[in-house]
Amino acid sequence: MTDDKEKNAEKKSVDPASVEMLGVAEEDDDLESAWDRYENMQPQCRFGEEGICCRICSMGPCRIVPEKSETGVCGATADTIAARNLVRMIAGGAAAHSDHGRDVVHTLTEAIEGENPDYEVKDYDKLNKLARDFGIEEENGKKNYLAQKVAEVSLGEFGRQKETLILPERAPDERYELWKEEGIMPRGIDREVVEIMHRTHMGVDTDYRNLLKQGLRCALGDGWGGSMIATELQDVLFGTPEPLRARVNLGVLEENSVNLIVHGHEPALSEVFTQAARDPELINLAEEEGAEGINVAGICCTANEILMRHGIPIAGNFLQQELAIMTGIVDLMMVDVQCIMPALSEVADNFHTDLVSTSPKAKFPGVEHVEFTEENALQVAKDIVKKGVTNFSNRESEKSKVPEEAEGLIGGFTSESVFDFLGGTYRATYRPLNDAIIDGRLRGAAGVVGCNNPDTCHDYGHTKMARELIKNDVLVVATGCSAIADGKDGLMKPDVAFELAGEGLEEVCRAVGIPPVLHLGSCVDNSRILTLLSNMVAEGGLGDDISDLPVAGAAPEWMSEKAVSIGFYFVASGVFTVLNQPFPVTGSKNVIQYLTDEVEDIVGGKFAFEQDPVKAAHLMIDQIEEKREDLSLKPVMYQVED
Ligand code: SF4
Ligand code: MSK
């Protein structure tokens, strides 16, 4: 690679494995990545970026041009158009998470009814807890009765027509009351999505404040509804994760093994896929094909799910999906739903890699579709594994280029297990965490989550921000592609705490053997952060509401509609949340003002937008300090050296 090309690759990513693969792409005219397509797309449409283009009805498309066309044909203003576009993004994100949750309920139902022998309830404690929260009494100790009732109530939450969702009752009382008073308590999960689509239809809701409030309500239905149901029932079905060791980055791919990658979001198939890959017959077949074994690795949140529960290695995050195929040693990539680039099929065409889609909801032109249903899960998984195994011999050795980087990490933390650890007791307790914050050893805690986006140097936002936060004694919890970025950067190894964390955080990490950045799972597992925050309030000493806590949230490389919904449910739960790029609403000063200021008076949380991750981290730290002051906590114990 020439120096110029190398510099160009280094501008795109801070991850050495990705830089190496971008170099490979630079050298081959047939290979194109999301970064190339992003460059080709420049300049991107200003009207779209500012959120002031509307094509909701066929009098349009309309776009707002100051002093020329200040409203659409119908009279809709920039405020209305921007707010409508934004809340439709929330509806998209909430729908994706919640539909995932609904599918998990169906899997549970089939498991109980015996229609699906490949699944069973693995965590009865979690099932019991959920049943209690749903107000279900156990009858004669019959576990299946309980599971059935939990499935019924969960399913009912999606189409609930009367009253409001149940799981928001897990929030502190003050927060619950506030949601009711403000009229943003979510009713049925689906209902809030549908209501957004109705209100944003031509000629319905044109008041940007009213629209954005509905956005808050719909997002709450995602975080405290659909996503929380997904997380809880995945734990019930597949087991609640516990801390474990794993490895992450493209170097987890093995030259001499069959490499099978699972990519997407839903763990139902990947759970049985990992089981199928251990089948002795298939391992024998792999050996007959000349491989040393079968290596399963993940991309994106399917990866996070199976890492959390089984320690299966992660090959990379969102922007590494094409790069993984470019290594030339991926024999098969199986995809389900969400965050799968349509371009994968073109990249795969340049290599021997078999690409297989599995969800009836997500088919890709030119990609083989092997339909997965819960009833035939193991057989489908075995068929797909076999396909990958028999593709091993088709590798073209001259195309194989595999980065060495593979970092170790500890993952598998949950809102329960984190503080089993921190407590060092037999009972999960948040006392040590709250005390560490109260006595100033920890400044506070932050949730750093979300995607990658070629508009931002890959992984730079996540890792720079996490490093700055831990240096300032802020414990970081991470999910999604942010967690993968931090894992690759070594931030999920306890010994890293001693080098990078502030003295107070180091003391805590040393005492309990946890990393300074905790992997809390996938995108739907952001609901674990909501539970964690509620538990901190319940433990006492840090105020009566989530908005009193010295905490903050961030998504420093966001791209998906799901990230918009997550941001909104964090803010609606009372958390100050920083994003790098503003939402595409900058064409409306009023909408920006609402999101970054006015909304705080309603829900106690608000957004900030800051491109520089270190400056963004300091916005979060300032917020944490403000909350400490409001709670009259002692100053933090240790000063940070620059
Ligand atoms: Fe234009 Fe109004 Fe139709 Fe939107 S709803 S396309 S602003 S006329
Ligand atoms: S996978 S939604 S790119 S975090 Fe959950 Fe990553 Fe964002 Fe997809």
XYZ file of C-alpha atoms and ligand atoms in Angstrom:
658
model
C 0.000 0.000 0.000
C 1.366 3.473 -0.831
C 1.821 5.975 2.008
C -1.138 8.019 0.741
C -3.433 5.014 0.698
C -2.268 4.013 4.162
C -2.980 7.514 5.493
C -6.368 7.437 3.852
C -7.182 4.105 5.535
C -6.015 5.439 8.896
C -8.417 8.367 8.575
C -11.287 5.919 8.203
C -10.677 3.775 11.287
C -8.596 3.651 14.458
C -8.851 -0.123 14.566
C -5.600 -1.568 13.148
C -7.346 -4.712 11.833
C -9.856 -2.579 9.923
C -7.122 -0.276 8.613
C -5.302 -3.332 7.279
C -8.426 -4.603 5.517
C -9.212 -1.145 4.141
C -5.735 -1.288 2.649
C -6.678 -4.561 0.971
C -9.807 -2.886 -0.437
C -7.744 0.094 -1.665
C -5.496 -2.246 -3.656
C -8.341 -4.050 -5.417
C -10.535 -2.103 -7.840
C -13.309 -4.675 -7.530
C -13.708 -4.154 -3.805
C -15.863 -1.375 -2.488
C -16.752 -0.652 1.120
C -19.267 1.558 2.923
C -16.524 4.189 3.219
C -16.119 4.333 -0.579
C -19.859 4.571 -1.097
C -20.025 7.284 1.559
C -17.383 9.273 -0.310
C -19.216 8.778 -3.611
C -22.366 10.076 -1.956
C -20.807 13.474 -1.156
C -22.149 16.088 -0.969
C -25.159 14.548 0.752
C -28.529 16.207 0.333
C -28.741 19.260 2.589
C -32.539 19.094 2.785
C -32.390 15.534 4.012
C -29.618 16.333 6.460
C -31.591 19.235 7.904
C -34.836 17.255 7.984
C -36.791 19.776 5.927
C -37.782 17.618 2.997
C -41.266 16.090 3.088
C -42.720 13.466 0.767
C -45.571 12.340 2.946
C -48.183 13.135 0.288
C -48.144 13.509 -3.462
C -48.626 17.262 -3.443
C -44.929 17.069 -2.572
C -42.119 16.317 -2.401
C -41.724 19.651 -0.648
C -38.601 21.238 0.714
C -38.187 24.318 2.803
C -36.079 27.066 1.270
C -35.911 30.186 3.448
C -37.360 33.286 1.801
C -38.588 31.227 -1.145
C -40.760 28.375 0.024
C -41.119 28.667 3.800
C -43.780 25.945 3.955
C -44.794 22.849 2.041
C -47.710 22.931 -0.424
C -50.083 22.112 2.466
C -48.577 24.828 4.662
C -46.459 22.555 6.857
C -43.566 24.494 8.388
C -39.954 23.438 8.861
C -40.814 22.668 12.508
C -43.630 20.328 11.543
C -41.699 18.613 8.784
C -38.544 18.114 10.872
C -40.500 16.819 13.882
C -42.574 14.494 11.699
C -39.472 13.051 10.046
C -37.771 12.542 13.398
C -40.665 10.800 15.123
C -41.020 8.514 12.098
C -37.403 7.505 12.747
C -38.378 6.704 16.330
C -41.290 4.619 15.076
C -38.900 2.706 12.802
C -36.432 2.043 15.595
C -39.074 1.097 18.154
C -40.742 -1.208 15.614
C -37.466 -3.013 14.909
C -36.667 -3.621 18.583
C -40.219 -4.502 19.492
C -40.832 -6.871 16.605
C -37.674 -8.646 17.735
C -39.217 -8.822 21.239
C -42.448 -10.252 19.866
C -40.556 -13.006 18.044
C -38.852 -13.992 21.292
C -42.287 -14.323 22.933
C -43.389 -16.620 20.095
C -40.272 -18.749 20.574
C -41.076 -19.052 24.292
C -44.694 -19.993 23.549
C -43.625 -22.712 21.136
C -41.016 -24.007 23.561
C -43.633 -24.397 26.302
C -46.239 -25.932 24.060
C -43.717 -28.561 23.028
C -43.956 -27.507 19.387
C -40.358 -26.650 19.486
C -38.037 -29.213 21.020
C -34.899 -27.167 20.311
C -35.722 -24.570 22.973
C -36.502 -24.751 26.669
C -36.713 -22.428 29.642
C -33.165 -22.080 30.965
C -33.547 -19.461 33.678
C -36.469 -20.119 36.021
C -35.337 -17.454 38.518
C -35.663 -14.834 35.833
C -39.013 -16.269 34.771
C -40.246 -16.077 38.370
C -39.109 -12.493 38.741
C -40.803 -11.498 35.514
C -43.960 -13.334 36.568
C -43.973 -11.412 39.857
C -43.556 -8.110 37.988
C -46.472 -9.111 35.762
C -48.567 -9.921 38.855
C -48.828 -13.619 37.957
C -49.188 -16.065 40.849
C -47.503 -19.425 40.516
C -50.114 -22.186 40.590
C -49.086 -25.445 42.297
C -45.475 -24.779 41.367
C -46.188 -25.627 37.734
C -43.368 -24.025 35.828
C -44.964 -24.388 32.430
C -48.086 -22.639 33.694
C -45.931 -19.729 34.758
C -44.046 -19.583 31.470
C -47.313 -19.730 29.559
C -48.794 -16.877 31.561
C -45.633 -14.782 31.158
C -45.762 -15.368 27.401
C -49.454 -14.422 27.282
C -48.996 -11.226 29.276
C -45.898 -10.289 27.246
C -47.736 -10.758 23.985
C -50.631 -8.714 25.339
C -48.285 -5.783 25.943
C -47.753 -5.353 22.204
C -51.424 -4.982 21.392
C -52.597 -3.585 24.731
C -55.722 -1.483 24.224
C -56.547 -0.486 27.802
C -54.413 1.162 30.481
C -50.634 1.250 30.175
C -47.616 -1.070 29.920
C -46.572 -3.045 32.982
C -42.770 -2.985 32.922
C -42.461 0.806 33.280
C -43.587 0.091 36.866
C -39.990 -1.010 37.411
C -38.985 2.648 37.155
C -38.728 4.725 40.343
C -42.143 5.922 41.588
C -41.360 9.564 40.836
C -40.485 8.748 37.255
C -43.598 6.638 36.815
C -45.809 9.436 38.123
C -44.064 11.980 35.924
C -44.703 9.915 32.790
C -48.378 9.730 33.742
C -48.648 13.436 34.488
C -46.936 14.407 31.253
C -49.126 12.085 29.211
C -46.197 10.072 27.865
C -46.789 6.770 29.644
C -46.715 4.180 26.858
C -49.894 2.219 26.232
C -49.637 -0.727 23.801
C -46.144 -1.067 22.285
C -47.531 -1.355 18.750
C -50.123 1.326 19.426
C -47.483 3.998 19.983
C -45.790 3.115 16.688
C -49.101 3.163 14.836
C -50.068 6.435 16.456
C -46.872 8.038 15.173
C -47.693 6.873 11.661
C -51.212 8.283 12.013
C -50.166 11.599 13.504
C -47.541 12.138 10.820
C -49.959 11.408 7.980
C -50.760 14.447 5.867
C -52.961 16.892 7.715
C -52.957 15.400 11.215
C -50.595 16.557 13.993
C -48.682 19.673 13.009
C -47.575 20.890 16.455
C -43.893 19.959 16.738
C -44.042 19.793 20.542
C -47.019 17.453 20.445
C -45.303 15.288 17.842
C -42.069 15.078 19.817
C -43.964 14.151 22.971
C -45.477 11.235 21.106
C -41.923 10.384 20.047
C -40.959 10.211 23.739
C -43.953 7.983 24.503
C -43.247 5.620 21.628
C -39.569 5.372 22.596
C -40.535 4.566 26.195
C -42.688 1.765 24.799
C -39.526 0.453 23.139
C -37.088 0.749 26.072
C -39.447 -0.209 28.902
C -41.601 -2.431 26.670
C -40.450 -4.205 23.497
C -36.709 -4.139 24.187
C -37.140 -5.029 27.848
C -39.379 -7.975 26.945
C -36.792 -9.108 24.367
C -33.951 -8.970 26.891
C -35.879 -10.603 29.715
C -37.282 -13.461 27.659
C -33.972 -14.103 25.893
C -32.477 -14.541 29.349
C -35.355 -16.866 30.281
C -34.883 -18.953 27.126
C -31.153 -18.883 26.559
C -29.887 -18.184 30.089
C -28.950 -14.934 31.820
C -25.362 -14.083 30.910
C -22.613 -14.265 33.499
C -19.144 -12.777 33.261
C -16.907 -14.783 30.939
C -13.813 -14.410 28.813
C -13.874 -14.024 25.045
C -11.890 -12.533 22.141
C -12.772 -9.870 19.623
C -11.636 -8.577 16.221
C -10.929 -10.018 12.792
C -7.994 -12.018 14.158
C -10.494 -14.453 15.715
C -10.949 -15.889 12.190
C -8.832 -19.029 11.840
C -6.843 -19.778 8.669
C -7.105 -23.543 9.124
C -10.676 -23.846 10.341
C -14.037 -23.493 8.702
C -15.117 -19.939 9.588
C -18.829 -19.348 9.974
C -20.082 -15.851 10.807
C -23.480 -15.013 12.269
C -24.627 -11.438 11.732
C -27.721 -9.465 12.662
C -29.684 -9.271 15.881
C -31.864 -12.198 16.834
C -30.253 -14.941 18.904
C -32.931 -17.604 18.316
C -31.147 -19.195 15.360
C -27.581 -18.350 16.355
C -28.110 -20.096 19.712
C -28.872 -23.380 17.962
C -26.318 -22.606 15.251
C -23.510 -22.653 17.829
C -24.913 -25.959 19.057
C -24.992 -27.342 15.502
C -21.383 -26.282 14.930
C -20.376 -28.580 17.818
C -22.079 -31.590 16.219
C -19.431 -34.368 15.999
C -20.632 -35.410 12.550
C -20.193 -31.903 11.195
C -16.799 -31.565 12.868
C -15.755 -34.846 11.234
C -17.000 -33.548 7.919
C -14.921 -30.389 8.403
C -11.858 -32.549 9.020
C -12.592 -34.603 5.920
C -12.691 -31.316 4.002
C -9.186 -30.575 5.267
C -10.044 -28.120 8.071
C -8.902 -28.365 11.674
C -12.364 -27.633 13.016
C -15.340 -25.288 12.893
C -14.971 -21.737 14.151
C -18.120 -19.655 14.765
C -17.750 -15.887 15.174
C -20.209 -12.998 15.170
C -20.761 -9.517 13.779
C -22.976 -6.801 15.302
C -25.560 -7.690 17.937
C -26.117 -11.373 17.136
C -22.436 -11.498 18.021
C -23.045 -9.700 21.301
C -25.850 -12.104 22.206
C -23.776 -15.254 21.758
C -20.659 -13.690 23.225
C -22.587 -12.764 26.360
C -23.952 -16.273 26.867
C -21.290 -18.566 25.408
C -18.082 -16.578 24.973
C -18.273 -17.063 21.173
C -15.713 -14.668 19.647
C -16.721 -11.489 17.835
C -15.190 -10.794 14.421
C -16.218 -7.154 14.414
C -18.802 -4.426 14.617
C -21.098 -2.830 12.043
C -18.479 -1.336 9.711
C -16.447 -4.549 9.723
C -19.108 -6.737 8.097
C -17.698 -6.253 4.593
C -14.102 -6.319 5.824
C -14.672 -9.743 7.382
C -15.593 -11.187 3.984
C -12.586 -9.452 2.412
C -10.268 -11.591 4.576
C -11.076 -14.357 2.095
C -11.435 -16.992 4.813
C -15.098 -16.611 5.756
C -16.708 -19.763 4.404
C -20.240 -18.702 5.223
C -22.019 -15.689 6.641
C -25.529 -16.228 7.981
C -27.651 -13.123 8.426
C -30.978 -12.535 10.158
C -32.344 -8.998 10.629
C -31.143 -5.403 11.118
C -27.862 -3.663 10.254
C -27.079 -6.026 7.370
C -25.657 -4.057 4.447
C -27.265 -4.956 1.125
C -23.761 -4.531 -0.344
C -22.630 -7.755 1.331
C -23.773 -9.844 -1.610
C -21.556 -7.871 -3.982
C -18.529 -8.189 -1.707
C -19.208 -11.902 -1.278
C -19.327 -12.306 -5.078
C -15.614 -11.497 -5.123
C -14.816 -14.354 -2.762
C -15.872 -17.942 -2.184
C -18.038 -16.876 0.818
C -21.580 -18.253 0.912
C -24.098 -15.727 2.127
C -27.345 -17.079 3.584
C -30.370 -15.110 4.722
C -32.678 -16.791 7.212
C -35.507 -14.465 8.187
C -38.682 -14.213 6.092
C -38.549 -10.516 7.001
C -35.143 -9.923 5.406
C -34.320 -11.304 1.979
C -31.576 -9.964 -0.269
C -31.542 -10.177 -4.074
C -29.035 -12.771 -5.228
C -28.577 -14.221 -1.737
C -29.614 -17.777 -0.955
C -32.502 -17.875 1.502
C -32.809 -20.767 3.930
C -35.946 -20.107 5.898
C -35.630 -20.456 9.626
C -38.653 -21.241 11.709
C -38.505 -22.029 15.399
C -39.978 -25.509 14.775
C -37.106 -26.623 12.545
C -34.327 -24.592 14.158
C -31.692 -27.254 14.783
C -32.130 -28.921 11.412
C -31.891 -25.599 9.559
C -28.842 -24.679 11.630
C -27.156 -27.994 10.779
C -27.937 -27.565 7.077
C -26.391 -24.106 7.077
C -23.315 -25.237 9.020
C -22.886 -28.093 6.543
C -23.090 -25.659 3.654
C -20.271 -23.612 5.181
C -18.177 -26.683 5.905
C -18.388 -27.976 2.361
C -17.447 -24.525 1.079
C -14.084 -24.637 2.902
C -12.353 -26.377 0.005
C -13.417 -23.582 -2.361
C -11.167 -21.041 -0.665
C -8.689 -19.270 -2.918
C -5.540 -19.106 -0.837
C -4.130 -16.147 -2.790
C -7.085 -14.052 -1.621
C -6.615 -14.799 2.056
C -5.484 -11.804 4.102
C -6.246 -12.004 7.791
C -5.290 -9.368 10.345
C -3.745 -10.745 13.516
C -5.534 -8.476 15.967
C -7.780 -10.282 18.449
C -8.119 -8.695 21.874
C -9.231 -10.470 25.034
C -12.184 -9.201 27.031
C -14.524 -10.022 29.856
C -18.154 -9.779 28.795
C -21.462 -11.078 30.051
C -22.396 -8.397 32.579
C -26.051 -7.743 33.328
C -27.937 -5.491 35.702
C -27.938 -8.484 38.067
C -24.426 -9.883 37.704
C -22.491 -6.605 37.756
C -23.233 -6.012 41.326
C -23.103 -9.578 42.474
C -19.522 -8.892 41.604
C -19.268 -5.438 43.061
C -20.995 -6.511 46.223
C -18.779 -9.505 46.774
C -21.792 -10.933 48.570
C -24.209 -13.758 47.900
C -26.931 -11.313 47.002
C -26.913 -8.795 44.186
C -26.632 -5.379 45.760
C -26.030 -1.936 44.424
C -24.819 -0.668 47.827
C -21.108 -0.782 46.960
C -21.707 1.058 43.687
C -23.852 3.720 45.315
C -21.377 4.053 48.200
C -18.436 4.369 45.797
C -20.273 7.244 44.097
C -21.396 8.802 47.369
C -17.925 8.762 48.911
C -16.367 10.097 45.699
C -14.233 7.171 44.605
C -16.409 7.000 41.511
C -17.582 10.242 39.950
C -20.556 8.506 38.359
C -21.498 6.131 35.579
C -22.117 6.444 31.846
C -23.811 4.348 29.194
C -21.999 4.579 25.855
C -23.854 2.751 23.122
C -24.724 2.622 19.442
C -23.385 2.075 15.995
C -20.559 2.970 13.624
C -21.006 5.405 10.773
C -18.548 6.210 7.982
C -19.229 9.899 8.707
C -17.025 9.419 11.792
C -13.648 7.703 12.057
C -14.565 4.072 12.856
C -14.359 3.282 16.592
C -12.651 6.624 17.352
C -15.736 8.172 18.960
C -16.454 5.148 21.156
C -12.946 4.434 22.363
C -11.813 8.042 22.821
C -14.945 8.818 24.813
C -14.700 5.680 26.957
C -11.026 6.363 27.702
C -11.763 9.950 28.742
C -14.640 8.869 30.969
C -12.735 6.146 32.810
C -9.762 8.477 33.256
C -12.196 10.735 35.094
C -13.442 7.955 37.379
C -16.645 7.359 35.477
C -17.612 3.682 35.235
C -18.727 2.918 31.665
C -21.340 0.406 30.589
C -21.485 -0.302 26.861
C -23.728 -2.186 24.452
C -24.005 -2.859 20.724
C -21.212 -1.846 18.385
C -19.826 0.531 21.000
C -19.130 -2.430 23.291
C -17.363 -4.228 20.426
C -15.212 -1.143 19.746
C -14.197 -0.915 23.409
C -13.492 -4.641 23.550
C -11.165 -4.358 20.559
C -9.406 -1.454 22.270
C -8.651 -3.591 25.331
C -10.923 -1.559 27.597
C -12.782 -4.631 28.802
C -9.739 -6.198 30.425
C -9.421 -5.522 34.170
C -5.671 -4.882 33.930
C -6.345 -2.028 31.516
C -8.125 -0.288 34.371
C -4.854 0.046 36.198
C -3.271 1.873 33.282
C -6.129 4.008 32.027
C -8.683 4.520 34.765
C -8.602 7.252 37.357
C -7.415 6.270 40.836
C -10.886 5.882 42.293
C -12.215 3.717 39.481
C -8.984 1.735 39.587
C -9.532 1.008 43.293
C -13.044 -0.251 42.602
C -11.952 -2.344 39.598
C -9.001 -3.790 41.540
C -11.182 -4.653 44.526
C -13.747 -6.576 42.548
C -11.840 -7.666 39.453
C -14.046 -5.959 36.885
C -12.983 -4.007 33.817
C -13.602 -0.235 33.810
C -15.852 -0.684 30.780
C -18.564 -3.308 31.168
C -20.097 -5.139 28.230
C -23.850 -5.183 28.864
C -24.925 -6.836 25.624
C -26.777 -6.037 22.427
C -28.963 -3.128 21.275
C -32.119 -4.478 22.934
C -30.019 -4.900 26.080
C -29.958 -1.152 26.512
C -32.999 -2.045 28.566
C -30.513 -3.576 31.049
C -29.173 -0.049 31.561
C -32.689 1.180 32.419
C -33.000 -1.591 35.010
C -29.554 -0.781 36.357
C -30.469 2.900 36.787
C -33.730 2.003 38.536
C -31.821 -0.332 40.860
C -29.368 2.436 41.729
C -32.273 4.696 42.738
C -33.920 1.880 44.697
C -30.680 1.181 46.594
C -30.884 4.674 48.070
C -28.628 7.635 48.740
C -28.593 9.018 45.204
C -31.968 10.732 44.974
C -35.471 9.578 44.165
C -35.452 9.515 40.408
C -33.193 8.483 37.531
C -32.809 12.172 36.687
C -31.181 12.692 40.125
C -28.385 10.199 39.447
C -24.851 11.306 38.506
C -25.004 9.482 35.190
C -25.070 10.291 31.479
C -25.519 8.525 28.156
C -23.958 8.778 24.702
C -24.008 7.378 21.183
C -20.835 8.793 19.617
C -21.083 7.124 16.178
C -24.831 6.576 15.783
C -26.503 5.777 12.482
C -29.680 3.679 12.868
C -33.297 4.550 13.623
C -32.987 2.225 16.604
C -30.339 4.566 17.997
C -32.836 7.442 17.714
C -35.405 5.487 19.680
C -32.792 4.502 22.288
C -31.673 8.125 22.649
C -35.275 9.210 23.146
C -36.022 6.600 25.801
C -32.847 7.497 27.681
C -33.813 11.171 27.660
C -37.442 10.358 28.541
C -36.097 8.325 31.466
C -34.241 11.404 32.731
C -30.753 10.853 31.310
C -28.587 13.564 29.727
C -27.577 12.036 26.378
C -24.876 13.183 23.953
C -24.753 12.280 20.274
C -21.998 13.170 17.834
C -24.112 14.208 14.846
C -27.351 16.051 15.516
C -30.550 14.331 14.468
C -31.550 15.360 10.936
C -33.671 18.249 12.213
C -31.227 21.155 12.103
C -33.489 22.943 9.610
C -35.784 23.695 12.529
C -34.318 25.847 15.306
C -37.399 25.175 17.395
C -37.027 21.404 17.243
C -33.328 21.641 18.153
C -34.205 24.005 21.026
C -36.837 21.544 22.262
C -34.428 18.590 22.196
C -31.455 20.324 23.763
C -33.255 22.457 26.329
C -37.028 22.548 26.647
C -37.478 18.790 27.011
C -35.427 18.861 30.229
C -38.235 20.754 31.980
C -40.596 17.961 31.017
C -38.594 14.779 31.643
C -35.381 15.869 33.392
C -33.147 14.624 30.568
C -32.087 16.302 27.333
C -29.862 15.875 24.286
C -26.559 17.505 23.418
C -24.702 17.175 20.124
C -20.898 17.235 20.052
C -18.704 15.758 17.363
C -15.470 15.657 19.387
C -15.654 12.605 21.704
C -13.369 14.120 24.344
C -15.429 17.318 24.490
C -18.566 15.178 24.530
C -17.160 13.156 27.443
C -16.613 16.430 29.295
C -20.192 17.509 28.674
C -21.161 14.241 30.360
C -18.688 14.757 33.200
C -19.989 18.310 33.760
C -23.514 16.932 33.932
C -22.423 14.244 36.403
C -20.749 16.931 38.534
C -23.939 19.025 38.484
C -25.939 16.053 39.719
C -23.359 15.379 42.445
C -23.698 18.975 43.569
C -27.513 18.796 43.577
C -27.249 15.698 45.778
C -24.720 17.483 48.027
C -22.221 14.655 47.564
C -18.616 15.076 48.639
C -16.161 16.168 45.947
C -14.532 13.245 44.099
C -11.562 11.805 45.975
C -8.922 12.001 43.288
C -7.906 14.751 40.940
C -7.309 13.793 37.331
C -3.857 14.448 35.934
C -3.771 15.572 32.324
Fe -45.677 18.721 1.025
Fe -47.435 18.914 3.063
Fe -47.545 16.810 1.368
Fe -45.509 17.077 3.067
S -47.625 16.734 3.625
S -45.375 16.515 0.904
S -45.235 19.289 3.172
S -47.874 18.969 0.870
S -25.741 -3.615 15.663
S -28.095 -0.763 15.607
S -25.022 -0.807 14.163
S -25.171 -0.701 17.551
Fe -27.086 -3.622 17.143
Fe -24.476 -1.922 15.889
Fe -26.160 0.098 15.794
Fe -26.701 -2.070 14.468
